[in-house]
XYZ file of C-alpha atoms in Angstrom:
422
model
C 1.551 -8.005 21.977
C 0.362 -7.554 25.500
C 0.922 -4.516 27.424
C 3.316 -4.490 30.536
C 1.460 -1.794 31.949
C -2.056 -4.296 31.768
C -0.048 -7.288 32.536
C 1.054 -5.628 35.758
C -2.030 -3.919 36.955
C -3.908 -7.456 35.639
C -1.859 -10.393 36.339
C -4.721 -12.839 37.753
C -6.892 -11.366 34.690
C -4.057 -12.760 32.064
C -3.669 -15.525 33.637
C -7.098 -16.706 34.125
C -7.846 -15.570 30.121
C -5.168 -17.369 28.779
C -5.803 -20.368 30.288
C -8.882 -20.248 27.807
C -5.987 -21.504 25.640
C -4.750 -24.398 27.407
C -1.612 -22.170 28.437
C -0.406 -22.161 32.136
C 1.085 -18.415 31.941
C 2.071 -18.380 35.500
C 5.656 -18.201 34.744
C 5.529 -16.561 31.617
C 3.488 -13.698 33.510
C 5.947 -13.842 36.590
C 8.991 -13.659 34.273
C 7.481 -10.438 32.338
C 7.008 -8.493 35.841
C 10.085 -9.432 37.166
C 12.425 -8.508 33.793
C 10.503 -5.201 33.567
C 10.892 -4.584 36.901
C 14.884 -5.405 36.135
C 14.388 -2.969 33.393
C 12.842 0.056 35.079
C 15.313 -0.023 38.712
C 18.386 -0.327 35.362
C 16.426 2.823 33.678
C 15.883 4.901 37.506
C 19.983 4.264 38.188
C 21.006 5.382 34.678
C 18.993 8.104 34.803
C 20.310 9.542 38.038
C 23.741 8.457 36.326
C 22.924 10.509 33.833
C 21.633 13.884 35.881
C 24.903 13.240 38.294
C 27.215 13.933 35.160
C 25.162 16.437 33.941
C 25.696 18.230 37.037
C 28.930 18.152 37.699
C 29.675 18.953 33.900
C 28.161 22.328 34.694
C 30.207 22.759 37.881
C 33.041 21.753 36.278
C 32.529 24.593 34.169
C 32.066 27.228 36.727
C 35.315 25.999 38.348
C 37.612 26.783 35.807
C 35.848 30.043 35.127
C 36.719 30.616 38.773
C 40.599 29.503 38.218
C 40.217 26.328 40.793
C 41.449 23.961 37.539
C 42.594 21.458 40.464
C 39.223 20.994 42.049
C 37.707 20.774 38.415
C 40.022 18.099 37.674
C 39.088 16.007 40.524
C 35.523 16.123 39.301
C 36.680 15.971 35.550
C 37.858 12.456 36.948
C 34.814 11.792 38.397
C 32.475 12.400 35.564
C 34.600 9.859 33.400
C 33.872 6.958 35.591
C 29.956 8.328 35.708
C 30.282 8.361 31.572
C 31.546 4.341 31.953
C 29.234 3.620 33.977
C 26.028 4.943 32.180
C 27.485 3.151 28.993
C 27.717 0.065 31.244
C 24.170 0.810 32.591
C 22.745 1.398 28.911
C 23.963 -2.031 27.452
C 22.055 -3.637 30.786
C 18.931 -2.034 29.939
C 19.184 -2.963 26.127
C 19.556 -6.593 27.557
C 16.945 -6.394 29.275
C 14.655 -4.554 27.024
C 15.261 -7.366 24.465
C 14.647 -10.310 26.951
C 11.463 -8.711 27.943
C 10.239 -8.027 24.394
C 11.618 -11.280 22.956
C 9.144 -12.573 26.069
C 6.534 -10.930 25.357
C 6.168 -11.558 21.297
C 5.778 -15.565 22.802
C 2.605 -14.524 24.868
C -0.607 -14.403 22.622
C -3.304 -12.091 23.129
C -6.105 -12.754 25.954
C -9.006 -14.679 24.916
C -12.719 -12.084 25.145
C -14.161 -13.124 28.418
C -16.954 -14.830 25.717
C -14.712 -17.264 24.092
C -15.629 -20.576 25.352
C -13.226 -23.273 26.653
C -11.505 -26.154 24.469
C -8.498 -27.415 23.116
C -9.683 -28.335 19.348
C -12.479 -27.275 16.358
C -14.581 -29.778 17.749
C -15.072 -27.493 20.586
C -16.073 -24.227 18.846
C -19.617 -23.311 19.732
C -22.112 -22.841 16.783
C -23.748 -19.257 16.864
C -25.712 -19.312 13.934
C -27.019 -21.192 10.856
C -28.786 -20.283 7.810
C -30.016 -22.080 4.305
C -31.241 -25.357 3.550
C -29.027 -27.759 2.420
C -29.542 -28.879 -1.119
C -30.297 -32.522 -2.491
C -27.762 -33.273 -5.289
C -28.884 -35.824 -8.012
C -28.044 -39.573 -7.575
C -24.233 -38.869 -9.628
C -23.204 -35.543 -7.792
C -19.506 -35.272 -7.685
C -17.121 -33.763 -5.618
C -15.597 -30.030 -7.237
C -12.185 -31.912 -7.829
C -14.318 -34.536 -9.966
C -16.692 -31.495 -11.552
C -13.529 -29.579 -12.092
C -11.970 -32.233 -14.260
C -15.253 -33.513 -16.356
C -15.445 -29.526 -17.086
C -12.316 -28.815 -17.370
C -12.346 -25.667 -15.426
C -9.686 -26.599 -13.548
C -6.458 -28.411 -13.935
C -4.507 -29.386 -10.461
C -2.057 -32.025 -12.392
C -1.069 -29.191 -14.677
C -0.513 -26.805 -11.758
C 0.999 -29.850 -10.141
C 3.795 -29.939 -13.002
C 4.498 -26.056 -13.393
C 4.887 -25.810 -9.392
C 3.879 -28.685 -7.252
C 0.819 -29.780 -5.247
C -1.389 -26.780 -4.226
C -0.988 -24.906 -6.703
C -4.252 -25.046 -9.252
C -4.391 -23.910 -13.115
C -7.990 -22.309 -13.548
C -8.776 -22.939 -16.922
C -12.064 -20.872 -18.998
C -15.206 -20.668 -17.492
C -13.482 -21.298 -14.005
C -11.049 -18.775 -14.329
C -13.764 -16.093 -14.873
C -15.698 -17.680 -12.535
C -12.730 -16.893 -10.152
C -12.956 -13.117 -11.405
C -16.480 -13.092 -10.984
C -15.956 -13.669 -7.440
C -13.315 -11.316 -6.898
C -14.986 -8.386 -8.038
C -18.404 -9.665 -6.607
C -16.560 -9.423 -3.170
C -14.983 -5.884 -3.748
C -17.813 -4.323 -5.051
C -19.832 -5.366 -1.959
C -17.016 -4.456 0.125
C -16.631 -0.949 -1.497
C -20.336 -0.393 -1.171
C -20.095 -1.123 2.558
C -17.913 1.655 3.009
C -14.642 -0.012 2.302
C -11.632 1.620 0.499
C -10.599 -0.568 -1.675
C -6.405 -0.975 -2.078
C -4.182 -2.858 -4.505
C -1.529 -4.491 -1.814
C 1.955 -5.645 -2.428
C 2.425 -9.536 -2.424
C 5.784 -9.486 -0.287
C 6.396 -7.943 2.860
C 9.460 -7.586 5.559
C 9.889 -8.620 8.620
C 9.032 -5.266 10.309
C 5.252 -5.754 8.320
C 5.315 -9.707 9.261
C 5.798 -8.755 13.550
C 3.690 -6.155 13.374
C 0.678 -8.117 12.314
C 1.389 -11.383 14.537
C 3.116 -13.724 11.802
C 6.250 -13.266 13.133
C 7.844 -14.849 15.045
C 5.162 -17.011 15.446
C 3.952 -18.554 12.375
C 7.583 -18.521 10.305
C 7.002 -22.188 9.011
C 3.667 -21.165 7.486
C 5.373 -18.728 4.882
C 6.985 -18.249 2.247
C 10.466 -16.692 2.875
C 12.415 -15.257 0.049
C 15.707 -15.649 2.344
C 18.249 -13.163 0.033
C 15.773 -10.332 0.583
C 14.600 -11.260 3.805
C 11.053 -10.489 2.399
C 7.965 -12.682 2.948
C 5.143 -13.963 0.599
C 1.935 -12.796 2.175
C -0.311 -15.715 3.920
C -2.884 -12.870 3.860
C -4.043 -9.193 2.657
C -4.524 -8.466 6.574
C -0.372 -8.363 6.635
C 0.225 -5.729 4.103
C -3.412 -3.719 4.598
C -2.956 -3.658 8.454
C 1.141 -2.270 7.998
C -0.532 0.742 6.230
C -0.923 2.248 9.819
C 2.689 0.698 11.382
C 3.882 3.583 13.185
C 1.116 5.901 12.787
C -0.764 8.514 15.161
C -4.067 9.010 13.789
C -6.838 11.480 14.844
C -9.781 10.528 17.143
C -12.196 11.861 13.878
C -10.091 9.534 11.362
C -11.539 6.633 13.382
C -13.565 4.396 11.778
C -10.926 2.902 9.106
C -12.240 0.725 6.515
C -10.312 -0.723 3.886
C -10.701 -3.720 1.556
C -8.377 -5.795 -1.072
C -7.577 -8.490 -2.883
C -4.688 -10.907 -3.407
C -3.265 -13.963 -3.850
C -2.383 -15.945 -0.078
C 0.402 -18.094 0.453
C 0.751 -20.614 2.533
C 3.886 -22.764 2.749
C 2.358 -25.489 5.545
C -1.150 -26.017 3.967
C -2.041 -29.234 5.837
C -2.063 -33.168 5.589
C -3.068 -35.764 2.883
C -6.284 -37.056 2.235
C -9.661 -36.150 1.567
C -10.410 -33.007 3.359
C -7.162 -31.361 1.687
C -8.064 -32.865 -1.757
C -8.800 -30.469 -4.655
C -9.469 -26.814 -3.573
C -10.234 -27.566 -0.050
C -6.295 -26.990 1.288
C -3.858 -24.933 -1.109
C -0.184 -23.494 -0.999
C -1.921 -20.685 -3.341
C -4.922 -19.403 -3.393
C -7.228 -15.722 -3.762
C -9.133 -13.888 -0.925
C -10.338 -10.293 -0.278
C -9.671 -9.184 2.591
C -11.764 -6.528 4.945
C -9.609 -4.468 7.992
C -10.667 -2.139 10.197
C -8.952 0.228 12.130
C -11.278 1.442 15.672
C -11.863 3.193 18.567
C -11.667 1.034 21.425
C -14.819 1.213 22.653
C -16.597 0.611 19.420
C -14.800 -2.248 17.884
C -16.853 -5.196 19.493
C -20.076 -3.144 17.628
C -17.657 -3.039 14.769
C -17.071 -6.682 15.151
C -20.936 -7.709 14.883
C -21.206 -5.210 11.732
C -18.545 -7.421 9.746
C -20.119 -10.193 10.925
C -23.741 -9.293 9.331
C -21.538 -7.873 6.070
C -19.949 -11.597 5.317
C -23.511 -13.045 6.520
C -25.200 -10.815 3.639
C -22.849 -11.764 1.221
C -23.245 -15.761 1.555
C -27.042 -14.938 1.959
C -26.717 -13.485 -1.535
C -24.948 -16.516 -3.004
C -27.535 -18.684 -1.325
C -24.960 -21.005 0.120
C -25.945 -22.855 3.450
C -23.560 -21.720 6.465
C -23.475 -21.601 9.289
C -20.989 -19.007 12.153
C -18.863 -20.451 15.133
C -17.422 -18.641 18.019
C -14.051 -20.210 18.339
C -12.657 -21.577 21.633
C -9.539 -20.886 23.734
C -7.487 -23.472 21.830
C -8.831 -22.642 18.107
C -8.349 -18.730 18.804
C -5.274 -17.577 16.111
C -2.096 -16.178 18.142
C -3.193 -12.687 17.496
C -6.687 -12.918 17.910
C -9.015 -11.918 20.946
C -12.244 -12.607 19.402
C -12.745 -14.972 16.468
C -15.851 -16.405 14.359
C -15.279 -18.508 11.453
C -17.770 -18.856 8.828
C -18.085 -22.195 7.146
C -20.193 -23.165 3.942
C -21.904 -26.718 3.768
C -20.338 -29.046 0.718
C -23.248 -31.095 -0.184
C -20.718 -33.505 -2.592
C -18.282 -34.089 0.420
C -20.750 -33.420 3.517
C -18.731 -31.985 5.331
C -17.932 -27.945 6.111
C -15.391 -25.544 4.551
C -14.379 -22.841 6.423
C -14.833 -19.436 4.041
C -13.960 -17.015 6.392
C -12.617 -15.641 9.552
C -13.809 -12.541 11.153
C -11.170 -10.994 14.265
C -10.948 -8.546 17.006
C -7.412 -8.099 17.930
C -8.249 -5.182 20.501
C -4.466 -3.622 20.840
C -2.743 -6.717 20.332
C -1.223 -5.567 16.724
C -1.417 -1.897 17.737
C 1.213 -2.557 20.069
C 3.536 -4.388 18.070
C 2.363 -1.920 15.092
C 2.342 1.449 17.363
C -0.578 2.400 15.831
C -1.988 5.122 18.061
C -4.470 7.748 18.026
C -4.903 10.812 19.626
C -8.412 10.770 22.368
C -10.568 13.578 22.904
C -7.746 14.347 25.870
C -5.205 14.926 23.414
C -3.109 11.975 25.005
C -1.822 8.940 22.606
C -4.297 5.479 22.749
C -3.383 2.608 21.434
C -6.586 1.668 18.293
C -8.441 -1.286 17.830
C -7.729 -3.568 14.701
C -9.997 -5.797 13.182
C -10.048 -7.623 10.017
C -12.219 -10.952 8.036
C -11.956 -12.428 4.662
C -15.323 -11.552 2.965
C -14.626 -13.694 1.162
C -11.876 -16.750 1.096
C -12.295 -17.894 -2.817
C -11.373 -22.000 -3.167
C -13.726 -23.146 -0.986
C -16.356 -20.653 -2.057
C -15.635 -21.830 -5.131
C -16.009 -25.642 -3.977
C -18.961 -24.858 -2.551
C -20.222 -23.088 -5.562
C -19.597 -25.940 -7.878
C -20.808 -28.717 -5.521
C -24.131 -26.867 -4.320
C -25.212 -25.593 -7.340
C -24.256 -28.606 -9.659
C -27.100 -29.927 -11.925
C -26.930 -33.326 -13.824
C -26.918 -31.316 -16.839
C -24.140 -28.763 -15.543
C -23.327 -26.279 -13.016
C -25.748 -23.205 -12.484
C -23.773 -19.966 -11.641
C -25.482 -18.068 -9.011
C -27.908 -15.360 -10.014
C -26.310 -12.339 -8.381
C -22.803 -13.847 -10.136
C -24.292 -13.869 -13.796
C -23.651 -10.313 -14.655
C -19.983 -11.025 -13.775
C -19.208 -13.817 -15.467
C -21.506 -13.315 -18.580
C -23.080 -16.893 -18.254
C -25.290 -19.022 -16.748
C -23.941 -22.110 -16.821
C -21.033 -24.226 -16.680
């Protein structure tokens, strides 16, 4: 979440920046100041509250030392109405330290002063494009189509064991699947990434710290006895590693990488651009996060951008980057490009991946500090991008690269799967 401290000393700033998002934060902004400055005059009189019986306390004590138990009385009296009072005085300033942060967790982070303006996707502004786009044979199909005439995989069956969004990947497309996965971590790893095994659920400490909560609640899965969460992402468990951490300046960078399954409880509407493995409830990804000094993580930014760039170059997938506007920027995010991969069956693109600078949005929430070269506690950068988002990688895989005698498996993918063809 935003800062007080900032949002004072900024106010026109925040404003101005978040109306990159369509927002009118006047009030919003006006109602922060005023309920911390509620907070900090409640915090200055319980203070002196507090030194006032303090004091006398230690007078009272000198008092009876001195035999004058009447005039230590009198003040004994005293300090029991300064004791209600502070007790009165500390429930007003939990109030209104819960008001303010319950405000604040509804404010999202301040659009980079390079996001461009808009309300929708169709306003995101194209950065970048690479590959040609392949000509498919007279009787290309769509994946969903490929997947069935292979049988590689099977979203009826998955329909019957769970419900809709929920595929079965059957032989050659479930190893294709692995193939991927361990494609993506070992490029990951060699990039300098630590790779970690994540769990799948996470509470709702994890969930606030990363910007899920309270924001996106109807978008996951909530296992309500436990009051756990099924993971819409790796970021949410990976970025928790450092929840309530100081670090040191010479940690900084952190790299780390993983892989899991995503869940998503709101995956979209019918039709055809949430047919087959284009929208699912369940589906893989590896994950990239970085943890950064402040004034390196835009640098930072650019050098996962070139890493997920390298990797589609690799596949030899047409893509192409977009800098997201105002109104397409996640909750959380202050920076955003999405890559998306061309889908020569459906012509249309498939977003693959997302690549985010939060700046200290989830540091605050996640107190995730280091120690500067002053010795004083900063708030760190964190940053994080799928590298790579697996359906529609996978969709993009099988509709690119589909022959009329089969599906060719990318070259650098063939000592992973231990074929050539599908």
């Amino acid at each position: 979440m935003l800062q007080v401290p900032f949002i004072r000393e900024n106010k026109a700033l925040v404003i101005e920046r978040l109306s990159k998002r369509n927002i009118n934060a006047t009030a919003m902004i006006d109602d922060v100041i005023a309920l911390d400055e509620k907070r900090r005059s409640i915090q200055t009189e319980l203070d002196n509250t507090l030194a006032e019986s303090n004091s006398i306390s230690k007078e009272i004590g000198g008092l009876f030392k001195s035999g004058k138990v009447e005039e230590a009385n009198v003040l004994k009296a005293k300090t029991g109405a300064l004791k209600e009072a502070s007790k009165t005085l500390t429930e007003q300033l939990n109030q209104a330290a819960d008001s303010l942060q319950e405000l604040l967790f509804q404010i999202p982070n301040i659009p980079h002063e390079s996001v461009p303006n808009g309300n929708t996707e169709d306003d995101n502004e194209e950065v970048f494009r690479c590959g040609d786009i392949p000509k498919l044979h007279k009787d290309a199909l769509p994946h969903w189509e490929l997947a069935k005439k292979y049988d590689i995989i099977d979203f009826d069956l998955g329909n019957k064991i769970t419900g809709a969004g929920f595929p079965v990947y059957k032989g050659k497309g479930a190893k294709l699947q692995r193939a991927l996965i361990t494609y993506f971590l070992d490029k990951n790893t060699e990039a300098g990434y630590t790779e970690y095994q994540l769990p799948l659920l996470v509470n709702e400490a994890s969930g606030i710290g990363t910007g899920q909560l309270p924001d996106k609640e109807g978008q996951m899965y909530h296992v309500t006895e436990d009051n756990l969460y099924l993971i819409p992402t790796a970021e949410v468990p990976g970025t928790n590693i450092f929840r309530n951490t100081v670090l040191n300046e010479a940690d900084l960078p952190i790299g780390i990488t993983g892989y899991t399954p995503c869940f998503r409880r709101e995956a979209g509407s019918y039709g055809a651009h949430v047919r087959g493995l284009n929208r699912l409830h369940q589906f893989d990804k590896v994950e990239i996060i970085r943890v950064e000094h402040p004034t390196k993580s835009y640098s930072a930014l650019d050098g996962m951008v070139n890493h997920v760039k390298g990797i589609l170059e690799a596949l030899k997938l047409p893509y192409r980057i977009l800098r997201l506007c105002g109104g397409d920027t996640s909750f959380a995010s202050a920076l955003t490009y999405d890559f998306e991969v061309f889908s020569t069956a459906q012509d249309r693109w498939l977003e693959v991946s997302s690549v985010s600078n939060f700046e200290t949005f989830q540091a605050n929430r996640l107190k995730l500090r280091f120690k500067n070269a002053d010795g004083k506690n900063e708030l760190a950068h964190t940053l994080n991008g799928s590298a790579l988002a697996l359906p529609r990688i996978l969709a993009g895989i099988l509709e690119n690269y589909q022959t009329e005698d089969g599906i060719e498996i990318p070259e650098v993918l063939r000592e992973y799967t231990g074929f050539h063809k599908i």
